[in-house]
């Protein structure tokens, strides 16, 4: 419950930030509207539309970080004409008016409640240090006796409890206009969205073909050669049996060793397709095994993930496995942190190490492979790795309940 309360507080603080931006934008519109009445404000209308869209896009990104995916209705190249007939523009303006008022008030309420709680809960410890004119509760009620001081302290815990209980509903109410108004209108052409999905599906097919080629090479160059060696050694052992029984023992030992190597090769190929531990212990157990087997100390923090599709679990597993391998081989890190959380229909994975940084994607690299896997699920990958570190990789995977 404490985690949910802090998460709600974080959401409300972010909403308060976009509400302040919305309020400044509304003030700008008022000034531009006033200037239009005297005929000098028309040139500022289009820049104000750009500002409005930028603020709305920031809110869409904020909602997306908390699992409320709001697709932008605007193409990458924004049309220069026809804004007054664009439904998305008018929906942005309506959201702007609501969020700059209701969103601002809810954000302030969500922030003020815990501040009042902490102030009043600690009041018995500091009231005797305050000037006479400032001795009172957060509501401005003057207090001069110990019973009043204790009452103020108890009221602080009431404010904190109210903050913990009401923070989530207030945050959801604050984000409701954005979820309803900033999503595309049914009449909006989502051709760009379709094109993006087409591109990610094409990437998924390419990744699938590359994976098939990798498996074929592993079988052809590894297990198949091992099995051929077993056949050759078994033939040699058979001939040794015909010549001298004493030579059969060493020959059979070589056959056994080659067969064990072939089995090990096949097991490796099978694990690279779908690790059996996912079937046996689920994603939580599989990630725990990865963290335990990591060459550098790994701190694993797993939230409540619920039921996940097997394909999502496999992608999450291989993402963490590749990230830990990269950290161990290339970063020079002394510690790595892995955190998995689920917000609604979004599975979030964050891997951070304290290494030298400087990681980047390139064709054929492990990071490029991770991106292909993630985008095949219509997910996203964000990598920040400045020189000197730290390297932080954030992955978001859509998943159904």
Tab-separated table of C-alpha atoms in Angstrom:
chain	number	residue	atom	x	y	z
A	1	UNK	CA	0.000	0.000	0.000
A	2	UNK	CA	2.902	2.358	0.771
A	3	UNK	CA	4.341	1.711	-2.688
A	4	UNK	CA	0.982	2.523	-4.282
A	5	UNK	CA	0.784	5.738	-2.259
A	6	UNK	CA	4.243	6.873	-3.430
A	7	UNK	CA	3.360	5.912	-7.002
A	8	UNK	CA	0.155	7.954	-6.805
A	9	UNK	CA	2.124	10.886	-5.382
A	10	UNK	CA	4.578	10.619	-8.255
A	11	UNK	CA	1.726	10.568	-10.760
A	12	UNK	CA	0.074	13.582	-9.144
A	13	UNK	CA	3.336	15.515	-9.132
A	14	UNK	CA	3.802	14.788	-12.835
A	15	UNK	CA	0.199	15.789	-13.506
A	16	UNK	CA	0.727	18.981	-11.549
A	17	UNK	CA	3.680	19.804	-13.781
A	18	UNK	CA	1.685	19.400	-17.000
A	19	UNK	CA	-1.230	21.285	-15.390
A	20	UNK	CA	1.070	24.248	-14.754
A	21	UNK	CA	2.204	24.112	-18.388
A	22	UNK	CA	-1.448	23.970	-19.438
A	23	UNK	CA	-2.248	26.977	-17.248
A	24	UNK	CA	0.571	29.015	-18.803
A	25	UNK	CA	-0.693	28.003	-22.257
A	26	UNK	CA	-4.255	29.052	-21.367
A	27	UNK	CA	-2.930	32.452	-20.262
A	28	UNK	CA	-1.137	32.691	-23.588
A	29	UNK	CA	-4.367	31.922	-25.438
A	30	UNK	CA	-6.178	34.618	-23.446
A	31	UNK	CA	-3.526	37.156	-24.429
A	32	UNK	CA	-3.607	36.065	-28.075
A	33	UNK	CA	-7.431	36.163	-28.080
A	34	UNK	CA	-7.387	39.654	-26.648
A	35	UNK	CA	-4.866	40.726	-29.249
A	36	UNK	CA	-7.032	39.213	-31.992
A	37	UNK	CA	-9.868	41.538	-30.989
A	38	UNK	CA	-7.765	44.510	-32.013
A	39	UNK	CA	-6.428	42.752	-35.115
A	40	UNK	CA	-2.807	42.077	-34.141
A	41	UNK	CA	-3.049	38.578	-32.662
A	42	UNK	CA	-3.737	36.432	-35.728
A	43	UNK	CA	-0.036	35.746	-36.515
A	44	UNK	CA	0.313	34.227	-33.021
A	45	UNK	CA	-2.489	31.683	-33.428
A	46	UNK	CA	-0.382	29.088	-35.232
A	47	UNK	CA	2.538	29.260	-32.764
A	48	UNK	CA	0.046	28.875	-29.914
A	49	UNK	CA	-1.377	25.794	-31.621
A	50	UNK	CA	2.128	24.331	-31.728
A	51	UNK	CA	2.576	25.072	-28.027
A	52	UNK	CA	-0.800	23.475	-27.245
A	53	UNK	CA	0.117	20.327	-29.163
A	54	UNK	CA	3.499	20.164	-27.447
A	55	UNK	CA	1.877	20.352	-24.004
A	56	UNK	CA	-0.688	17.715	-25.021
A	57	UNK	CA	2.085	15.436	-26.330
A	58	UNK	CA	3.891	15.813	-23.021
A	59	UNK	CA	0.740	14.679	-21.209
A	60	UNK	CA	0.389	11.718	-23.589
A	61	UNK	CA	3.961	10.710	-22.797
A	62	UNK	CA	3.293	11.060	-19.051
A	63	UNK	CA	0.191	8.892	-19.262
A	64	UNK	CA	2.108	6.336	-21.290
A	65	UNK	CA	4.754	6.007	-18.569
A	66	UNK	CA	2.013	4.900	-16.169
A	67	UNK	CA	0.435	2.329	-18.460
A	68	UNK	CA	-2.254	4.507	-20.079
A	69	UNK	CA	-1.149	4.334	-23.679
A	70	UNK	CA	-2.577	7.359	-25.511
A	71	UNK	CA	-1.747	7.295	-29.211
A	72	UNK	CA	-0.988	10.673	-30.734
A	73	UNK	CA	-3.484	11.605	-33.456
A	74	UNK	CA	-0.958	13.817	-35.231
A	75	UNK	CA	1.277	12.609	-38.053
A	76	UNK	CA	5.004	13.202	-37.857
A	77	UNK	CA	4.606	16.103	-40.289
A	78	UNK	CA	1.884	18.324	-38.918
A	79	UNK	CA	-0.420	19.837	-41.526
A	80	UNK	CA	-0.073	23.569	-42.004
A	81	UNK	CA	-3.682	24.092	-42.947
A	82	UNK	CA	-7.077	23.047	-41.729
A	83	UNK	CA	-6.367	23.185	-38.006
A	84	UNK	CA	-9.796	24.728	-37.330
A	85	UNK	CA	-11.490	21.633	-38.786
A	86	UNK	CA	-9.185	19.127	-37.076
A	87	UNK	CA	-11.092	17.303	-34.279
A	88	UNK	CA	-7.843	16.522	-32.452
A	89	UNK	CA	-6.999	20.233	-32.172
A	90	UNK	CA	-10.322	21.048	-30.572
A	91	UNK	CA	-10.018	18.057	-28.226
A	92	UNK	CA	-6.566	19.325	-27.205
A	93	UNK	CA	-8.022	22.752	-26.446
A	94	UNK	CA	-10.844	21.279	-24.361
A	95	UNK	CA	-8.341	19.154	-22.446
A	96	UNK	CA	-6.175	22.246	-21.938
A	97	UNK	CA	-9.044	24.115	-20.275
A	98	UNK	CA	-9.954	21.164	-18.019
A	99	UNK	CA	-6.422	20.161	-17.042
A	100	UNK	CA	-5.337	23.739	-16.293
A	101	UNK	CA	-8.149	23.999	-13.732
A	102	UNK	CA	-9.331	20.622	-12.441
A	103	UNK	CA	-5.979	18.920	-13.035
A	104	UNK	CA	-4.161	21.744	-11.266
A	105	UNK	CA	-6.481	21.609	-8.244
A	106	UNK	CA	-6.252	17.813	-7.968
A	107	UNK	CA	-2.465	17.945	-8.274
A	108	UNK	CA	-2.217	20.575	-5.550
A	109	UNK	CA	-4.573	18.544	-3.349
A	110	UNK	CA	-2.554	15.395	-3.832
A	111	UNK	CA	0.692	17.196	-2.937
A	112	UNK	CA	-0.683	19.255	-0.052
A	113	UNK	CA	-2.277	16.336	1.821
A	114	UNK	CA	0.988	14.503	2.658
A	115	UNK	CA	2.742	17.816	3.387
A	116	UNK	CA	0.010	18.725	5.865
A	117	UNK	CA	0.221	15.248	7.343
A	118	UNK	CA	3.983	15.402	7.875
A	119	UNK	CA	3.768	18.940	9.247
A	120	UNK	CA	1.021	18.175	11.767
A	121	UNK	CA	2.372	14.732	12.714
A	122	UNK	CA	5.712	16.317	13.674
A	123	UNK	CA	4.051	19.349	15.300
A	124	UNK	CA	4.411	18.049	18.915
A	125	UNK	CA	8.198	17.934	18.398
A	126	UNK	CA	8.569	21.527	17.242
A	127	UNK	CA	5.642	23.610	18.498
A	128	UNK	CA	7.553	25.047	21.472
A	129	UNK	CA	10.211	26.410	19.083
A	130	UNK	CA	7.712	28.398	16.999
A	131	UNK	CA	6.809	32.069	17.628
A	132	UNK	CA	3.522	32.580	19.447
A	133	UNK	CA	1.793	33.910	16.371
A	134	UNK	CA	2.665	30.801	14.295
A	135	UNK	CA	1.639	28.081	16.737
A	136	UNK	CA	-1.243	26.212	15.115
A	137	UNK	CA	-2.332	23.381	12.864
A	138	UNK	CA	-2.053	23.289	9.083
A	139	UNK	CA	-5.632	24.565	8.942
A	140	UNK	CA	-4.650	27.673	10.891
A	141	UNK	CA	-6.270	26.669	14.193
A	142	UNK	CA	-4.307	28.235	17.067
A	143	UNK	CA	-2.970	25.821	19.694
A	144	UNK	CA	-1.622	26.801	23.115
A	145	UNK	CA	-2.070	23.704	25.310
A	146	UNK	CA	-0.681	20.186	25.289
A	147	UNK	CA	-4.076	18.553	24.545
A	148	UNK	CA	-4.357	20.763	21.481
A	149	UNK	CA	-0.812	19.894	20.436
A	150	UNK	CA	-1.570	16.163	20.727
A	151	UNK	CA	-4.774	16.655	18.713
A	152	UNK	CA	-2.799	18.369	15.969
A	153	UNK	CA	-0.297	15.494	15.954
A	154	UNK	CA	-3.097	12.952	15.632
A	155	UNK	CA	-4.693	14.975	12.840
A	156	UNK	CA	-1.399	14.717	10.975
A	157	UNK	CA	-1.709	10.927	10.884
A	158	UNK	CA	-5.281	11.350	9.646
A	159	UNK	CA	-4.017	13.535	6.793
A	160	UNK	CA	-1.360	10.945	5.950
A	161	UNK	CA	-3.931	8.144	5.959
A	162	UNK	CA	-6.213	10.203	3.730
A	163	UNK	CA	-3.312	10.813	1.379
A	164	UNK	CA	-2.536	7.096	1.154
A	165	UNK	CA	-6.169	6.092	0.640
A	166	UNK	CA	-7.217	8.870	-1.721
A	167	UNK	CA	-3.979	9.358	-3.688
A	168	UNK	CA	-4.761	6.656	-6.259
A	169	UNK	CA	-8.348	7.782	-7.003
A	170	UNK	CA	-7.242	11.426	-7.198
A	171	UNK	CA	-4.454	10.507	-9.640
A	172	UNK	CA	-6.866	8.520	-11.813
A	173	UNK	CA	-9.364	11.389	-11.796
A	174	UNK	CA	-6.601	13.806	-12.745
A	175	UNK	CA	-5.585	11.673	-15.748
A	176	UNK	CA	-9.151	10.916	-16.881
A	177	UNK	CA	-9.550	13.974	-19.191
A	178	UNK	CA	-6.253	13.133	-20.863
A	179	UNK	CA	-7.244	9.517	-21.455
A	180	UNK	CA	-10.599	10.547	-22.882
A	181	UNK	CA	-9.689	13.650	-24.900
A	182	UNK	CA	-6.079	13.175	-26.022
A	183	UNK	CA	-6.656	9.831	-27.734
A	184	UNK	CA	-7.469	9.929	-31.459
A	185	UNK	CA	-11.002	10.832	-32.488
A	186	UNK	CA	-12.770	7.957	-34.325
A	187	UNK	CA	-12.728	10.063	-37.494
A	188	UNK	CA	-8.953	10.512	-37.431
A	189	UNK	CA	-6.964	8.598	-40.028
A	190	UNK	CA	-4.515	6.375	-38.184
A	191	UNK	CA	-2.507	5.513	-41.282
A	192	UNK	CA	0.745	6.460	-39.539
A	193	UNK	CA	-0.085	4.076	-36.698
A	194	UNK	CA	-0.815	1.330	-39.241
A	195	UNK	CA	2.466	2.075	-41.018
A	196	UNK	CA	4.358	1.814	-37.731
A	197	UNK	CA	2.717	-1.487	-36.891
A	198	UNK	CA	3.510	-2.739	-40.387
A	199	UNK	CA	7.154	-1.791	-39.889
A	200	UNK	CA	7.355	-3.520	-36.512
A	201	UNK	CA	5.727	-6.640	-37.916
A	202	UNK	CA	8.231	-6.619	-40.763
A	203	UNK	CA	10.983	-6.332	-38.168
A	204	UNK	CA	9.460	-9.250	-36.282
A	205	UNK	CA	9.496	-11.399	-39.418
A	206	UNK	CA	13.113	-10.431	-40.069
A	207	UNK	CA	14.041	-11.279	-36.478
A	208	UNK	CA	12.189	-14.580	-36.785
A	209	UNK	CA	14.066	-15.450	-39.963
A	210	UNK	CA	17.379	-14.547	-38.327
A	211	UNK	CA	16.489	-16.714	-35.331
A	212	UNK	CA	15.718	-19.661	-37.619
A	213	UNK	CA	19.078	-19.201	-39.355
A	214	UNK	CA	20.824	-19.105	-35.978
A	215	UNK	CA	19.125	-22.317	-34.875
A	216	UNK	CA	19.972	-23.976	-38.193
A	217	UNK	CA	23.639	-22.994	-37.842
A	218	UNK	CA	23.726	-24.211	-34.252
A	219	UNK	CA	22.277	-27.564	-35.264
A	220	UNK	CA	24.400	-27.905	-38.413
A	221	UNK	CA	27.727	-26.733	-37.023
A	222	UNK	CA	27.322	-28.069	-33.495
A	223	UNK	CA	24.985	-30.934	-32.690
A	224	UNK	CA	25.074	-32.489	-36.165
A	225	UNK	CA	28.877	-32.603	-36.191
A	226	UNK	CA	28.873	-34.099	-32.706
A	227	UNK	CA	26.450	-36.815	-33.774
A	228	UNK	CA	28.552	-37.593	-36.876
A	229	UNK	CA	31.543	-37.936	-34.580
A	230	UNK	CA	29.572	-40.385	-32.452
A	231	UNK	CA	28.789	-42.456	-35.560
A	232	UNK	CA	32.425	-42.473	-36.680
A	233	UNK	CA	33.687	-43.415	-33.206
A	234	UNK	CA	31.051	-46.134	-32.844
A	235	UNK	CA	32.186	-47.592	-36.183
A	236	UNK	CA	35.792	-47.490	-34.983
A	237	UNK	CA	34.782	-49.218	-31.748
A	238	UNK	CA	32.996	-51.941	-33.741
A	239	UNK	CA	36.124	-52.552	-35.815
A	240	UNK	CA	38.237	-52.568	-32.659
A	241	UNK	CA	35.953	-55.262	-31.251
A	242	UNK	CA	36.689	-57.419	-34.297
A	243	UNK	CA	40.453	-56.901	-33.961
A	244	UNK	CA	41.218	-56.782	-30.236
A	245	UNK	CA	38.778	-56.718	-27.334
A	246	UNK	CA	41.284	-54.727	-25.244
A	247	UNK	CA	40.928	-51.703	-27.555
A	248	UNK	CA	37.133	-51.554	-27.212
A	249	UNK	CA	37.078	-49.858	-23.756
A	250	UNK	CA	38.933	-46.649	-24.773
A	251	UNK	CA	36.972	-46.496	-28.028
A	252	UNK	CA	33.653	-46.720	-26.175
A	253	UNK	CA	34.844	-44.020	-23.766
A	254	UNK	CA	35.401	-41.709	-26.724
A	255	UNK	CA	31.945	-42.586	-28.082
A	256	UNK	CA	30.368	-41.764	-24.704
A	257	UNK	CA	32.210	-38.440	-24.446
A	258	UNK	CA	31.153	-37.439	-27.968
A	259	UNK	CA	27.538	-38.428	-27.283
A	260	UNK	CA	27.493	-36.354	-24.071
A	261	UNK	CA	28.843	-33.357	-25.983
A	262	UNK	CA	26.134	-33.798	-28.635
A	263	UNK	CA	23.436	-33.907	-25.943
A	264	UNK	CA	24.878	-30.765	-24.356
A	265	UNK	CA	24.832	-28.995	-27.741
A	266	UNK	CA	21.186	-29.978	-28.296
A	267	UNK	CA	20.221	-28.786	-24.818
A	268	UNK	CA	21.881	-25.461	-25.514
A	269	UNK	CA	19.902	-25.036	-28.732
A	270	UNK	CA	16.637	-25.939	-26.983
A	271	UNK	CA	17.294	-23.474	-24.155
A	272	UNK	CA	17.991	-20.720	-26.674
A	273	UNK	CA	14.557	-21.284	-28.240
A	274	UNK	CA	12.519	-21.302	-25.022
A	275	UNK	CA	14.215	-21.814	-21.641
A	276	UNK	CA	12.546	-24.715	-19.781
A	277	UNK	CA	12.757	-22.703	-16.560
A	278	UNK	CA	10.051	-20.392	-17.931
A	279	UNK	CA	7.669	-23.334	-18.123
A	280	UNK	CA	8.665	-24.661	-14.714
A	281	UNK	CA	9.012	-21.514	-12.582
A	282	UNK	CA	7.574	-18.685	-14.660
A	283	UNK	CA	9.208	-15.343	-15.364
A	284	UNK	CA	9.918	-14.574	-11.691
A	285	UNK	CA	11.837	-17.809	-11.164
A	286	UNK	CA	13.652	-17.479	-14.487
A	287	UNK	CA	14.830	-13.946	-13.688
A	288	UNK	CA	15.914	-15.060	-10.210
A	289	UNK	CA	18.041	-17.761	-11.840
A	290	UNK	CA	19.568	-15.205	-14.221
A	291	UNK	CA	20.377	-12.869	-11.337
A	292	UNK	CA	21.919	-15.699	-9.300
A	293	UNK	CA	24.066	-16.784	-12.241
A	294	UNK	CA	25.209	-13.293	-13.204
A	295	UNK	CA	29.021	-12.929	-12.980
A	296	UNK	CA	28.645	-9.556	-11.227
A	297	UNK	CA	26.410	-8.875	-8.182
A	298	UNK	CA	22.837	-8.373	-9.349
A	299	UNK	CA	20.029	-6.752	-7.359
A	300	UNK	CA	16.682	-8.065	-8.579
A	301	UNK	CA	13.443	-6.315	-7.673
A	302	UNK	CA	10.240	-7.901	-8.964
A	303	UNK	CA	6.787	-6.409	-8.637
A	304	UNK	CA	3.471	-8.201	-8.902
A	305	UNK	CA	3.340	-9.203	-12.574
A	306	UNK	CA	0.180	-11.321	-12.696
A	307	UNK	CA	-0.455	-13.573	-15.679
A	308	UNK	CA	1.651	-12.840	-18.759
A	309	UNK	CA	1.531	-14.411	-22.231
A	310	UNK	CA	4.351	-16.879	-22.784
A	311	UNK	CA	5.703	-14.842	-25.710
A	312	UNK	CA	5.977	-11.755	-23.469
A	313	UNK	CA	7.698	-13.783	-20.735
A	314	UNK	CA	10.180	-15.156	-23.275
A	315	UNK	CA	10.939	-11.671	-24.621
A	316	UNK	CA	11.378	-10.309	-21.096
A	317	UNK	CA	13.676	-13.219	-20.184
A	318	UNK	CA	15.920	-12.862	-23.241
A	319	UNK	CA	15.992	-9.064	-22.784
A	320	UNK	CA	17.298	-9.365	-19.224
A	321	UNK	CA	19.663	-12.199	-20.171
A	322	UNK	CA	21.217	-10.199	-23.009
A	323	UNK	CA	21.456	-7.061	-20.868
A	324	UNK	CA	23.231	-8.931	-18.059
A	325	UNK	CA	25.588	-10.554	-20.566
A	326	UNK	CA	26.467	-7.167	-22.053
A	327	UNK	CA	27.048	-5.696	-18.587
A	328	UNK	CA	29.339	-8.553	-17.599
A	329	UNK	CA	31.342	-8.542	-20.853
A	330	UNK	CA	31.653	-4.908	-21.837
A	331	UNK	CA	30.715	-2.458	-19.079
A	332	UNK	CA	33.274	-3.181	-16.362
A	333	UNK	CA	30.435	-2.785	-13.863
A	334	UNK	CA	30.686	-3.858	-10.237
A	335	UNK	CA	26.935	-4.024	-9.703
A	336	UNK	CA	23.810	-4.282	-11.807
A	337	UNK	CA	20.167	-3.676	-10.920
A	338	UNK	CA	17.143	-5.311	-12.557
A	339	UNK	CA	13.595	-4.167	-11.808
A	340	UNK	CA	10.362	-5.477	-13.298
A	341	UNK	CA	6.984	-3.861	-12.680
A	342	UNK	CA	3.570	-3.973	-14.269
A	343	UNK	CA	1.308	-0.980	-14.716
A	344	UNK	CA	-2.020	-2.034	-16.173
A	345	UNK	CA	-1.319	-3.601	-19.540
A	346	UNK	CA	2.342	-2.563	-19.653
A	347	UNK	CA	5.249	-4.669	-18.387
A	348	UNK	CA	8.235	-2.473	-17.568
A	349	UNK	CA	11.796	-3.764	-17.327
A	350	UNK	CA	14.702	-1.612	-16.194
A	351	UNK	CA	18.318	-2.763	-16.176
A	352	UNK	CA	20.993	-0.417	-14.836
A	353	UNK	CA	24.704	-0.978	-14.220
A	354	UNK	CA	27.429	1.219	-12.741
A	355	UNK	CA	29.882	0.532	-15.529
A	356	UNK	CA	31.817	2.806	-17.868
A	357	UNK	CA	28.861	3.539	-20.157
A	358	UNK	CA	29.198	4.284	-23.850
A	359	UNK	CA	26.919	1.435	-24.951
A	360	UNK	CA	25.248	1.935	-28.317
A	361	UNK	CA	23.224	-0.014	-30.819
A	362	UNK	CA	24.642	-1.235	-34.078
A	363	UNK	CA	23.593	-3.854	-36.585
A	364	UNK	CA	24.236	-7.327	-35.280
A	365	UNK	CA	24.718	-6.219	-31.670
A	366	UNK	CA	22.850	-7.654	-28.726
A	367	UNK	CA	21.059	-4.343	-28.142
A	368	UNK	CA	19.788	-4.302	-31.718
A	369	UNK	CA	18.497	-7.831	-31.206
A	370	UNK	CA	16.719	-6.756	-28.033
A	371	UNK	CA	15.055	-3.869	-29.867
A	372	UNK	CA	13.830	-6.191	-32.624
A	373	UNK	CA	12.324	-8.565	-30.069
A	374	UNK	CA	10.680	-5.712	-28.155
A	375	UNK	CA	9.280	-3.931	-31.214
A	376	UNK	CA	7.835	-7.222	-32.447
A	377	UNK	CA	5.467	-6.914	-29.456
A	378	UNK	CA	4.763	-3.253	-30.283
A	379	UNK	CA	6.916	-2.334	-27.295
A	380	UNK	CA	9.595	0.293	-26.822
A	381	UNK	CA	13.227	0.384	-25.704
A	382	UNK	CA	15.025	3.425	-24.291
A	383	UNK	CA	18.795	3.316	-23.774
A	384	UNK	CA	20.846	5.945	-21.953
A	385	UNK	CA	24.542	5.263	-21.604
A	386	UNK	CA	26.710	8.391	-21.263
A	387	UNK	CA	30.455	7.936	-21.139
A	388	UNK	CA	31.373	7.344	-17.525
A	389	UNK	CA	28.061	5.604	-16.871
A	390	UNK	CA	25.675	4.549	-15.696
A	391	UNK	CA	24.021	2.536	-18.467
A	392	UNK	CA	20.253	2.325	-18.099
A	393	UNK	CA	17.944	0.352	-20.365
A	394	UNK	CA	14.171	0.698	-20.057
A	395	UNK	CA	11.836	-1.669	-21.898
A	396	UNK	CA	8.050	-1.510	-22.084
A	397	UNK	CA	6.084	-4.509	-23.331
A	398	UNK	CA	2.304	-4.472	-23.870
A	399	UNK	CA	0.637	-7.499	-22.302
A	400	UNK	CA	-2.922	-8.604	-21.684
A	401	UNK	CA	-4.375	-9.441	-18.261
